[in-house]
Amino acid sequence: MSAIEQAKGVLSWLNIETPSWAYGNSGTRFKVFSQAGVPRDPFEKIADAAQVHKFTGSAPTVALHIPWDKVADYKVLADFAGEKGVALGTINANTFQDDDYKLGSVCHPDPAIRKKAVAHLLDCIEIMNQTGVRDLKLWFADGTNYPGQDNIADRQNRLADSLQQTYSHLAGDQRLLLEYKFFEPAFYHTDVPDWGTSFAHCLNLGERAFVCVDTGHHAPGTNIEFIVAVLLRAKKLGAFDFNSRFYADDDLIVGAADPFQLFRIMHEVNSNGGFGTGSPVSFVLDQCHNIEGKIIGQIRSIMNVQEAVAKAVLVDQTALRAAQVSGDVLEANSIIMDAFNTDVRPLIAEWRIEQGLNPDPIKAFKASGYLQQIEGERVGGNQAGWGA
Ligand code: LRH
Ligand code: MN
């Protein structure tokens, strides 16, 4: 099979889940800007996500965040998604927006607060039971702001116990994804700050527990693709939360800040069996479109991931391996750079046409009139947001 056919094969396999919260209003502590036509409820968020799938062919599932996407009947929401041509995806728990969680949730000194937090995680598993969703994603804001505020080891014990209680309720093909983040909102220590801490807890839990790598959650200068290679080798990489950043957890469009880093990450995914049937890795966007169009922002994000993936699959692995084994440093690097510097946009446009899609998804979406339609229809009501 030629490299181009291989790339098209991976593009056809690739599903990039979009996050419901990317379609709502978002911002910073300074300002959350509203936009005309923003969804008012999870149904309208899913309708917008379905547009991204309609024009890219690569976004068939939508991640939910509870309680931001709380509905009376999740089966009804799942059926609605089906009518729109998509499906419900990863269930994201939220133990970071309740006054009770000021000093933490699953790591809180007070067992009653920990009990409340675990109860929420079990409620999320119940939603998975009702909808057939496989993945529960856990990101904890838990941490401290001042040295001495709490005992770090005690908090790890509380975390391990809370995770074990949650893990014991998983069934069927259900998985638990533990996401790490080196700081914010905690500014002294975070209880799950890095891949090593998440990895250790996942190993301790068992085969249903995997690490989630959010590309915006590392200290500047971190070699994220190294982490990806190590976790894939250990068969413990369960998911990505894709976005990009110039400084902190900016949650910008993936590949916007550093397309070369995204390519290097995808090269490690490709080199370690992360693409194709049987891969345990789910690809999810976790972004906020604070000032730009949200649906077009998601379409652009899918296109950036497709470009990085296609370039990675074009790496001449045989020549690369030969150069690596023979210690030909510059030859090995040039093979990587050749792939990165390949303009894959014509290849992807051709693949879209072969899929019955418009080669330019953004132009096609703009021409569809959907934006004008929702701006006209969605008047009144409360626009969705983080509710922070
Ligand atoms: C935390 C995070 C996490 C989500 C939230 C929306 O920064 O990356 O994945 O719960 O963003
Ligand atoms: Mn994330």
Short mmCIF file of C-alpha atoms and ligand atoms in Angstrom, two decimals:
data_model
loop_
_atom_site.label_atom_id
_atom_site.label_comp_id
_atom_site.label_asym_id
_atom_site.label_seq_id
_atom_site.Cartn_x
_atom_site.Cartn_y
_atom_site.Cartn_z
CA MET A 1 0.00 0.00 0.00
CA SER A 2 1.42 3.41 -0.90
CA ALA A 3 2.05 6.00 1.80
CA ILE A 4 -0.77 8.13 0.36
CA GLU A 5 -3.20 5.20 0.52
CA GLN A 6 -2.06 4.52 4.08
CA ALA A 7 -2.70 8.16 4.97
CA LYS A 8 -6.16 8.05 3.44
CA GLY A 9 -6.83 4.82 5.32
CA VAL A 10 -5.97 6.45 8.64
CA LEU A 11 -8.07 9.51 7.77
CA SER A 12 -11.04 7.21 7.17
CA TRP A 13 -10.45 5.47 10.53
CA LEU A 14 -9.86 8.68 12.50
CA ASN A 15 -12.68 9.90 14.74
CA ILE A 16 -12.12 13.21 16.49
CA GLU A 17 -14.66 13.81 19.25
CA THR A 18 -15.81 17.41 19.73
CA PRO A 19 -16.62 18.83 23.19
CA SER A 20 -20.14 20.14 23.89
CA TRP A 21 -18.63 23.06 25.83
CA ALA A 22 -16.78 24.38 22.77
CA TYR A 23 -20.15 25.40 21.30
CA GLY A 24 -21.13 27.44 24.37
CA ASN A 25 -19.80 30.77 25.57
CA SER A 26 -16.37 30.71 27.20
CA GLY A 27 -13.69 33.12 28.19
CA THR A 28 -11.35 34.07 30.98
CA ARG A 29 -11.76 35.61 34.43
CA PHE A 30 -11.60 38.95 32.69
CA LYS A 31 -14.52 38.41 30.34
CA VAL A 32 -16.77 35.77 28.81
CA PHE A 33 -17.90 37.16 25.43
CA SER A 34 -21.30 36.02 24.14
CA GLN A 35 -21.97 35.32 20.47
CA ALA A 36 -25.22 35.35 18.48
CA GLY A 37 -26.67 31.91 17.83
CA VAL A 38 -24.89 30.19 20.72
CA PRO A 39 -26.76 27.06 21.96
CA ARG A 40 -29.04 27.35 24.97
CA ASP A 41 -29.15 23.63 25.82
CA PRO A 42 -27.39 20.29 25.15
CA PHE A 43 -29.70 19.56 22.20
CA GLU A 44 -28.60 22.73 20.39
CA LYS A 45 -24.95 21.96 21.24
CA ILE A 46 -25.33 18.53 19.64
CA ALA A 47 -27.04 20.06 16.61
CA ASP A 48 -23.98 22.29 16.12
CA ALA A 49 -21.58 19.38 16.66
CA ALA A 50 -23.48 17.45 14.00
CA GLN A 51 -22.64 20.22 11.53
CA VAL A 52 -18.95 19.69 12.21
CA HIS A 53 -19.35 15.99 11.43
CA LYS A 54 -21.50 16.73 8.36
CA PHE A 55 -18.77 18.85 6.75
CA THR A 56 -15.64 17.01 7.99
CA GLY A 57 -16.82 13.39 8.10
CA SER A 58 -14.51 12.86 11.10
CA ALA A 59 -16.41 14.04 14.22
CA PRO A 60 -19.10 11.39 14.89
CA THR A 61 -19.22 11.75 18.69
CA VAL A 62 -19.75 14.59 21.17
CA ALA A 63 -18.20 14.72 24.64
CA LEU A 64 -20.57 15.78 27.42
CA HIS A 65 -19.79 17.62 30.64
CA ILE A 66 -22.00 17.01 33.67
CA PRO A 67 -23.85 19.05 34.91
CA TRP A 68 -23.30 21.54 32.06
CA ASP A 69 -25.14 19.01 29.80
CA LYS A 70 -27.63 17.78 32.43
CA VAL A 71 -30.98 16.66 30.90
CA ALA A 72 -34.06 14.89 32.27
CA ASP A 73 -33.51 11.81 30.10
CA TYR A 74 -30.09 11.03 28.56
CA LYS A 75 -31.64 8.33 26.39
CA VAL A 76 -33.70 11.07 24.71
CA LEU A 77 -30.52 13.11 24.19
CA ALA A 78 -28.76 10.05 22.75
CA ASP A 79 -31.65 9.42 20.36
CA PHE A 80 -31.62 13.09 19.31
CA ALA A 81 -27.89 12.82 18.59
CA GLY A 82 -28.59 9.74 16.49
CA GLU A 83 -31.17 11.63 14.45
CA LYS A 84 -28.53 14.29 13.80
CA GLY A 85 -26.00 11.68 12.64
CA VAL A 86 -23.74 11.72 15.68
CA ALA A 87 -23.52 9.91 19.05
CA LEU A 88 -22.80 10.79 22.64
CA GLY A 89 -19.12 10.51 23.59
CA THR A 90 -16.95 10.77 26.68
CA ILE A 91 -18.74 11.69 29.90
CA ASN A 92 -16.77 14.39 31.74
CA ALA A 93 -17.38 14.68 35.47
CA ASN A 94 -17.27 18.07 37.19
CA THR A 95 -16.13 18.31 40.79
CA PHE A 96 -14.68 21.82 40.44
CA GLN A 97 -17.68 24.19 40.52
CA ASP A 98 -19.41 23.53 43.83
CA ASP A 99 -18.72 25.69 46.91
CA ASP A 100 -18.15 22.47 48.85
CA TYR A 101 -15.09 21.79 46.70
CA LYS A 102 -13.09 24.85 47.79
CA LEU A 103 -10.45 22.69 49.46
CA GLY A 104 -10.83 19.85 46.98
CA SER A 105 -13.28 17.14 46.04
CA VAL A 106 -11.98 13.52 46.04
CA CYS A 107 -8.91 14.74 47.98
CA HIS A 108 -10.83 16.97 50.43
CA PRO A 109 -9.93 16.54 54.13
CA ASP A 110 -13.63 16.04 54.98
CA PRO A 111 -14.89 12.50 54.21
CA ALA A 112 -18.41 13.85 53.69
CA ILE A 113 -17.21 16.08 50.85
CA ARG A 114 -15.27 13.19 49.30
CA LYS A 115 -18.44 11.06 49.54
CA LYS A 116 -20.38 13.78 47.70
CA ALA A 117 -17.72 13.93 44.99
CA VAL A 118 -17.67 10.15 44.51
CA ALA A 119 -21.47 10.14 44.35
CA HIS A 120 -21.23 12.55 41.39
CA LEU A 121 -18.74 10.26 39.67
CA LEU A 122 -21.12 7.34 40.14
CA ASP A 123 -23.96 9.45 38.71
CA CYS A 124 -21.79 9.92 35.62
CA ILE A 125 -21.31 6.15 35.34
CA GLU A 126 -25.11 5.77 35.56
CA ILE A 127 -25.39 8.10 32.53
CA MET A 128 -22.91 5.81 30.74
CA ASN A 129 -25.07 2.82 31.66
CA GLN A 130 -28.16 4.54 30.21
CA THR A 131 -26.48 5.68 26.98
CA GLY A 132 -23.87 2.98 26.27
CA VAL A 133 -21.03 5.49 26.44
CA ARG A 134 -17.66 3.79 27.12
CA ASP A 135 -15.44 6.50 28.66
CA LEU A 136 -15.62 8.37 31.96
CA LYS A 137 -13.17 11.26 32.01
CA LEU A 138 -11.94 12.51 35.35
CA TRP A 139 -10.09 15.80 35.71
CA PHE A 140 -9.76 17.09 39.28
CA ALA A 141 -9.04 20.74 40.08
CA ASP A 142 -7.95 19.46 43.49
CA GLY A 143 -4.79 20.95 45.00
CA THR A 144 -3.58 23.64 47.38
CA ASN A 145 -2.49 27.26 47.12
CA TYR A 146 -0.02 27.55 49.98
CA PRO A 147 2.73 25.28 51.38
CA GLY A 148 1.44 23.45 54.46
CA GLN A 149 -2.21 23.97 53.53
CA ASP A 150 -2.75 20.19 53.53
CA ASN A 151 -0.77 16.91 53.70
CA ILE A 152 0.18 15.93 50.14
CA ALA A 153 0.52 12.19 50.88
CA ASP A 154 -2.82 12.08 52.73
CA ARG A 155 -4.46 13.68 49.72
CA GLN A 156 -2.97 10.96 47.49
CA ASN A 157 -4.46 8.31 49.79
CA ARG A 158 -7.87 9.97 49.60
CA LEU A 159 -7.56 10.22 45.82
CA ALA A 160 -6.61 6.54 45.50
CA ASP A 161 -9.55 5.51 47.70
CA SER A 162 -12.05 7.70 45.80
CA LEU A 163 -10.78 6.38 42.45
CA GLN A 164 -11.02 2.79 43.65
CA GLN A 165 -14.65 3.28 44.73
CA THR A 166 -15.43 4.76 41.31
CA TYR A 167 -13.45 2.15 39.37
CA SER A 168 -15.31 -0.69 41.11
CA HIS A 169 -18.57 0.50 39.51
CA LEU A 170 -17.31 0.25 35.91
CA ALA A 171 -18.73 -2.58 33.82
CA GLY A 172 -18.68 -3.98 30.29
CA ASP A 173 -16.24 -2.07 28.11
CA GLN A 174 -16.35 0.99 30.33
CA ARG A 175 -13.08 2.83 31.00
CA LEU A 176 -11.87 5.51 33.38
CA LEU A 177 -9.61 8.24 31.92
CA LEU A 178 -7.54 10.17 34.48
CA GLU A 179 -6.47 13.59 33.16
CA TYR A 180 -3.54 15.47 34.71
CA LYS A 181 -2.70 19.18 34.75
CA PHE A 182 0.34 20.86 36.30
CA PHE A 183 -1.53 23.87 37.77
CA GLU A 184 -4.77 26.00 37.78
CA PRO A 185 -6.98 26.53 39.55
CA ALA A 186 -4.59 25.36 42.27
CA PHE A 187 -1.44 27.45 42.38
CA TYR A 188 0.88 25.62 44.85
CA HIS A 189 0.35 21.89 44.19
CA THR A 190 -2.17 19.93 42.11
CA ASP A 191 -3.06 16.39 43.21
CA VAL A 192 -2.84 14.95 39.67
CA PRO A 193 -0.18 17.29 38.20
CA ASP A 194 1.62 15.13 35.70
CA TRP A 195 1.56 11.98 33.61
CA GLY A 196 3.53 10.04 36.20
CA THR A 197 0.97 10.60 38.94
CA SER A 198 -1.91 9.68 36.65
CA PHE A 199 0.02 6.64 35.34
CA ALA A 200 0.73 5.41 38.88
CA HIS A 201 -2.92 5.67 39.90
CA CYS A 202 -4.04 3.97 36.67
CA LEU A 203 -1.61 1.08 37.18
CA ASN A 204 -2.88 0.78 40.73
CA LEU A 205 -6.53 0.72 39.58
CA GLY A 206 -6.31 -1.84 36.81
CA GLU A 207 -6.90 -2.53 33.10
CA ARG A 208 -9.89 -0.19 32.73
CA ALA A 209 -7.90 2.86 33.83
CA PHE A 210 -5.99 4.97 31.31
CA VAL A 211 -4.16 8.28 31.23
CA CYS A 212 -5.64 11.28 29.38
CA VAL A 213 -3.07 13.64 27.87
CA ASP A 214 -4.40 17.20 27.53
CA THR A 215 -1.87 18.98 25.30
CA GLY A 216 -2.35 22.22 27.25
CA HIS A 217 -1.56 20.79 30.68
CA HIS A 218 2.24 20.66 30.72
CA ALA A 219 4.95 22.91 32.03
CA PRO A 220 6.55 24.97 29.21
CA GLY A 221 9.31 22.97 27.51
CA THR A 222 7.77 19.57 28.29
CA ASN A 223 8.39 16.99 25.54
CA ILE A 224 4.78 15.79 25.23
CA GLU A 225 5.55 13.28 22.46
CA PHE A 226 7.96 11.51 24.83
CA ILE A 227 5.08 11.07 27.30
CA VAL A 228 2.87 9.80 24.47
CA ALA A 229 5.47 7.24 23.35
CA VAL A 230 6.00 5.95 26.90
CA LEU A 231 2.26 5.68 27.64
CA LEU A 232 1.55 3.94 24.32
CA ARG A 233 4.40 1.51 25.00
CA ALA A 234 2.77 0.77 28.40
CA LYS A 235 -0.67 0.50 26.73
CA LYS A 236 -1.93 3.14 29.16
CA LEU A 237 -2.68 6.05 26.81
CA GLY A 238 -6.47 6.20 26.72
CA ALA A 239 -7.21 9.62 25.29
CA PHE A 240 -6.04 13.01 24.14
CA ASP A 241 -7.64 16.35 24.95
CA PHE A 242 -6.36 18.36 22.02
CA ASN A 243 -5.85 22.11 22.06
CA SER A 244 -2.89 24.43 21.81
CA ARG A 245 -1.33 27.15 23.88
CA PHE A 246 1.37 29.81 23.82
CA TYR A 247 1.58 30.20 27.60
CA ALA A 248 -0.70 28.25 29.99
CA ASP A 249 -3.90 26.25 29.51
CA ASP A 250 -5.02 28.60 26.74
CA ASP A 251 -7.36 26.00 25.16
CA LEU A 252 -6.77 27.47 21.70
CA ILE A 253 -7.37 25.65 18.41
CA VAL A 254 -5.19 22.53 18.24
CA GLY A 255 -2.15 23.05 16.06
CA ALA A 256 -2.65 26.82 15.99
CA ALA A 257 0.22 27.60 18.36
CA ASP A 258 2.65 24.81 17.44
CA PRO A 259 1.73 22.63 14.40
CA PHE A 260 5.20 21.02 14.50
CA GLN A 261 4.58 19.79 18.09
CA LEU A 262 1.22 18.34 17.03
CA PHE A 263 2.96 16.56 14.14
CA ARG A 264 5.64 15.16 16.47
CA ILE A 265 2.91 13.87 18.80
CA MET A 266 1.09 12.22 15.88
CA HIS A 267 4.40 10.71 14.69
CA GLU A 268 4.72 8.94 18.05
CA VAL A 269 1.06 7.85 17.89
CA ASN A 270 1.65 6.45 14.41
CA SER A 271 4.96 4.80 15.35
CA ASN A 272 3.46 3.09 18.43
CA GLY A 273 0.26 1.61 17.03
CA GLY A 274 -2.01 4.46 18.08
CA PHE A 275 -3.85 4.58 14.77
CA GLY A 276 -6.07 1.84 13.40
CA THR A 277 -8.42 -0.82 14.62
CA GLY A 278 -7.63 -1.96 18.15
CA SER A 279 -6.05 1.32 19.18
CA PRO A 280 -7.06 2.20 22.75
CA VAL A 281 -6.62 5.91 22.05
CA SER A 282 -9.58 8.26 21.71
CA PHE A 283 -8.98 11.62 20.07
CA VAL A 284 -10.96 14.44 21.61
CA LEU A 285 -10.86 18.22 21.22
CA ASP A 286 -10.94 20.23 24.45
CA GLN A 287 -11.05 23.86 23.43
CA CYS A 288 -12.77 27.18 24.01
CA HIS A 289 -13.50 29.62 21.20
CA ASN A 290 -13.53 32.77 23.31
CA ILE A 291 -13.47 35.31 20.45
CA GLU A 292 -13.78 33.26 17.23
CA GLY A 293 -16.69 31.42 15.61
CA LYS A 294 -17.28 28.18 17.51
CA ILE A 295 -18.52 25.80 14.79
CA ILE A 296 -15.95 27.02 12.25
CA GLY A 297 -13.36 26.87 15.05
CA GLN A 298 -14.17 23.19 15.54
CA ILE A 299 -14.06 22.47 11.80
CA ARG A 300 -10.65 24.19 11.58
CA SER A 301 -9.46 22.11 14.53
CA ILE A 302 -10.49 18.85 12.85
CA MET A 303 -8.65 19.98 9.69
CA ASN A 304 -5.49 20.74 11.71
CA VAL A 305 -5.56 17.29 13.31
CA GLN A 306 -6.16 15.64 9.91
CA GLU A 307 -3.15 17.51 8.46
CA ALA A 308 -0.86 16.49 11.34
CA VAL A 309 -2.03 12.87 11.12
CA ALA A 310 -1.57 12.68 7.33
CA LYS A 311 1.96 14.11 7.60
CA ALA A 312 2.82 11.61 10.34
CA VAL A 313 1.61 8.67 8.25
CA LEU A 314 3.76 9.90 5.33
CA VAL A 315 6.95 9.45 7.37
CA ASP A 316 9.10 6.86 5.57
CA GLN A 317 9.31 4.52 8.56
CA THR A 318 11.67 2.05 6.85
CA ALA A 319 14.20 4.72 5.88
CA LEU A 320 13.82 6.34 9.27
CA ARG A 321 14.47 3.13 11.12
CA ALA A 322 17.57 2.47 8.95
CA ALA A 323 18.95 5.94 9.63
CA GLN A 324 18.22 5.60 13.38
CA VAL A 325 19.88 2.20 13.65
CA SER A 326 22.94 3.39 11.68
CA GLY A 327 23.20 6.51 13.85
CA ASP A 328 22.74 8.83 10.87
CA VAL A 329 21.36 11.68 12.97
CA LEU A 330 20.79 14.23 10.24
CA GLU A 331 19.35 11.71 7.78
CA ALA A 332 16.86 10.55 10.41
CA ASN A 333 15.88 14.11 11.22
CA SER A 334 15.54 15.07 7.55
CA ILE A 335 13.17 12.15 6.96
CA ILE A 336 10.94 13.53 9.71
CA MET A 337 11.22 17.09 8.37
CA ASP A 338 10.41 15.96 4.83
CA ALA A 339 7.11 14.56 6.06
CA PHE A 340 6.35 17.63 8.16
CA ASN A 341 7.14 19.95 5.25
CA THR A 342 4.89 17.99 2.89
CA ASP A 343 1.77 19.94 1.91
CA VAL A 344 -0.90 17.31 2.59
CA ARG A 345 -3.85 19.60 1.90
CA PRO A 346 -4.32 18.35 -1.71
CA LEU A 347 -4.24 14.73 -0.43
CA ILE A 348 -6.85 15.46 2.25
CA ALA A 349 -9.04 17.41 -0.20
CA GLU A 350 -8.92 14.38 -2.52
CA TRP A 351 -9.83 12.09 0.40
CA ARG A 352 -12.82 14.36 1.21
CA ILE A 353 -14.05 14.19 -2.38
CA GLU A 354 -13.70 10.38 -2.25
CA GLN A 355 -15.86 10.47 0.93
CA GLY A 356 -18.50 12.53 -0.86
CA LEU A 357 -17.52 15.63 1.11
CA ASN A 358 -16.74 19.14 -0.11
CA PRO A 359 -12.91 19.49 -0.33
CA ASP A 360 -13.20 22.82 1.61
CA PRO A 361 -15.36 22.14 4.70
CA ILE A 362 -15.23 25.71 6.01
CA LYS A 363 -16.30 27.25 2.69
CA ALA A 364 -19.08 24.64 2.37
CA PHE A 365 -20.31 25.26 5.92
CA LYS A 366 -20.35 29.03 5.41
CA ALA A 367 -22.35 28.54 2.21
CA SER A 368 -24.87 26.28 4.01
CA GLY A 369 -26.53 29.25 5.75
CA TYR A 370 -26.64 27.32 9.04
CA LEU A 371 -25.09 30.22 10.99
CA GLN A 372 -27.69 32.70 9.77
CA GLN A 373 -30.41 30.14 10.57
CA ILE A 374 -29.35 29.61 14.21
CA GLU A 375 -28.70 33.31 14.77
CA GLY A 376 -32.29 33.88 13.64
CA GLU A 377 -33.82 31.03 15.63
CA ARG A 378 -31.87 31.18 18.90
CA VAL A 379 -33.20 34.42 20.31
CA GLY A 380 -33.91 34.66 24.03
CA GLY A 381 -33.24 32.02 26.63
CA ASN A 382 -29.89 31.58 28.40
CA GLN A 383 -26.89 30.96 26.22
CA ALA A 384 -24.87 27.94 27.39
CA GLY A 385 -21.52 28.47 29.07
CA TRP A 386 -19.32 27.13 31.87
CA GLY A 387 -21.63 28.51 34.50
CA ALA A 388 -18.52 29.37 36.51
C1 LRH B 1 -9.41 21.24 32.62
C2 LRH B 1 -9.96 20.62 31.36
C3 LRH B 1 -10.74 19.35 31.59
C4 LRH B 1 -12.17 19.72 31.43
C5 LRH B 1 -12.18 21.18 31.29
C6 LRH B 1 -13.24 21.64 30.37
O1 LRH B 1 -8.58 22.33 32.29
O2 LRH B 1 -8.95 20.45 30.43
O3 LRH B 1 -10.51 18.43 30.57
O4 LRH B 1 -13.01 19.23 32.33
O5 LRH B 1 -10.91 21.53 30.80
MN MN B 2 -8.91 18.74 29.14
#
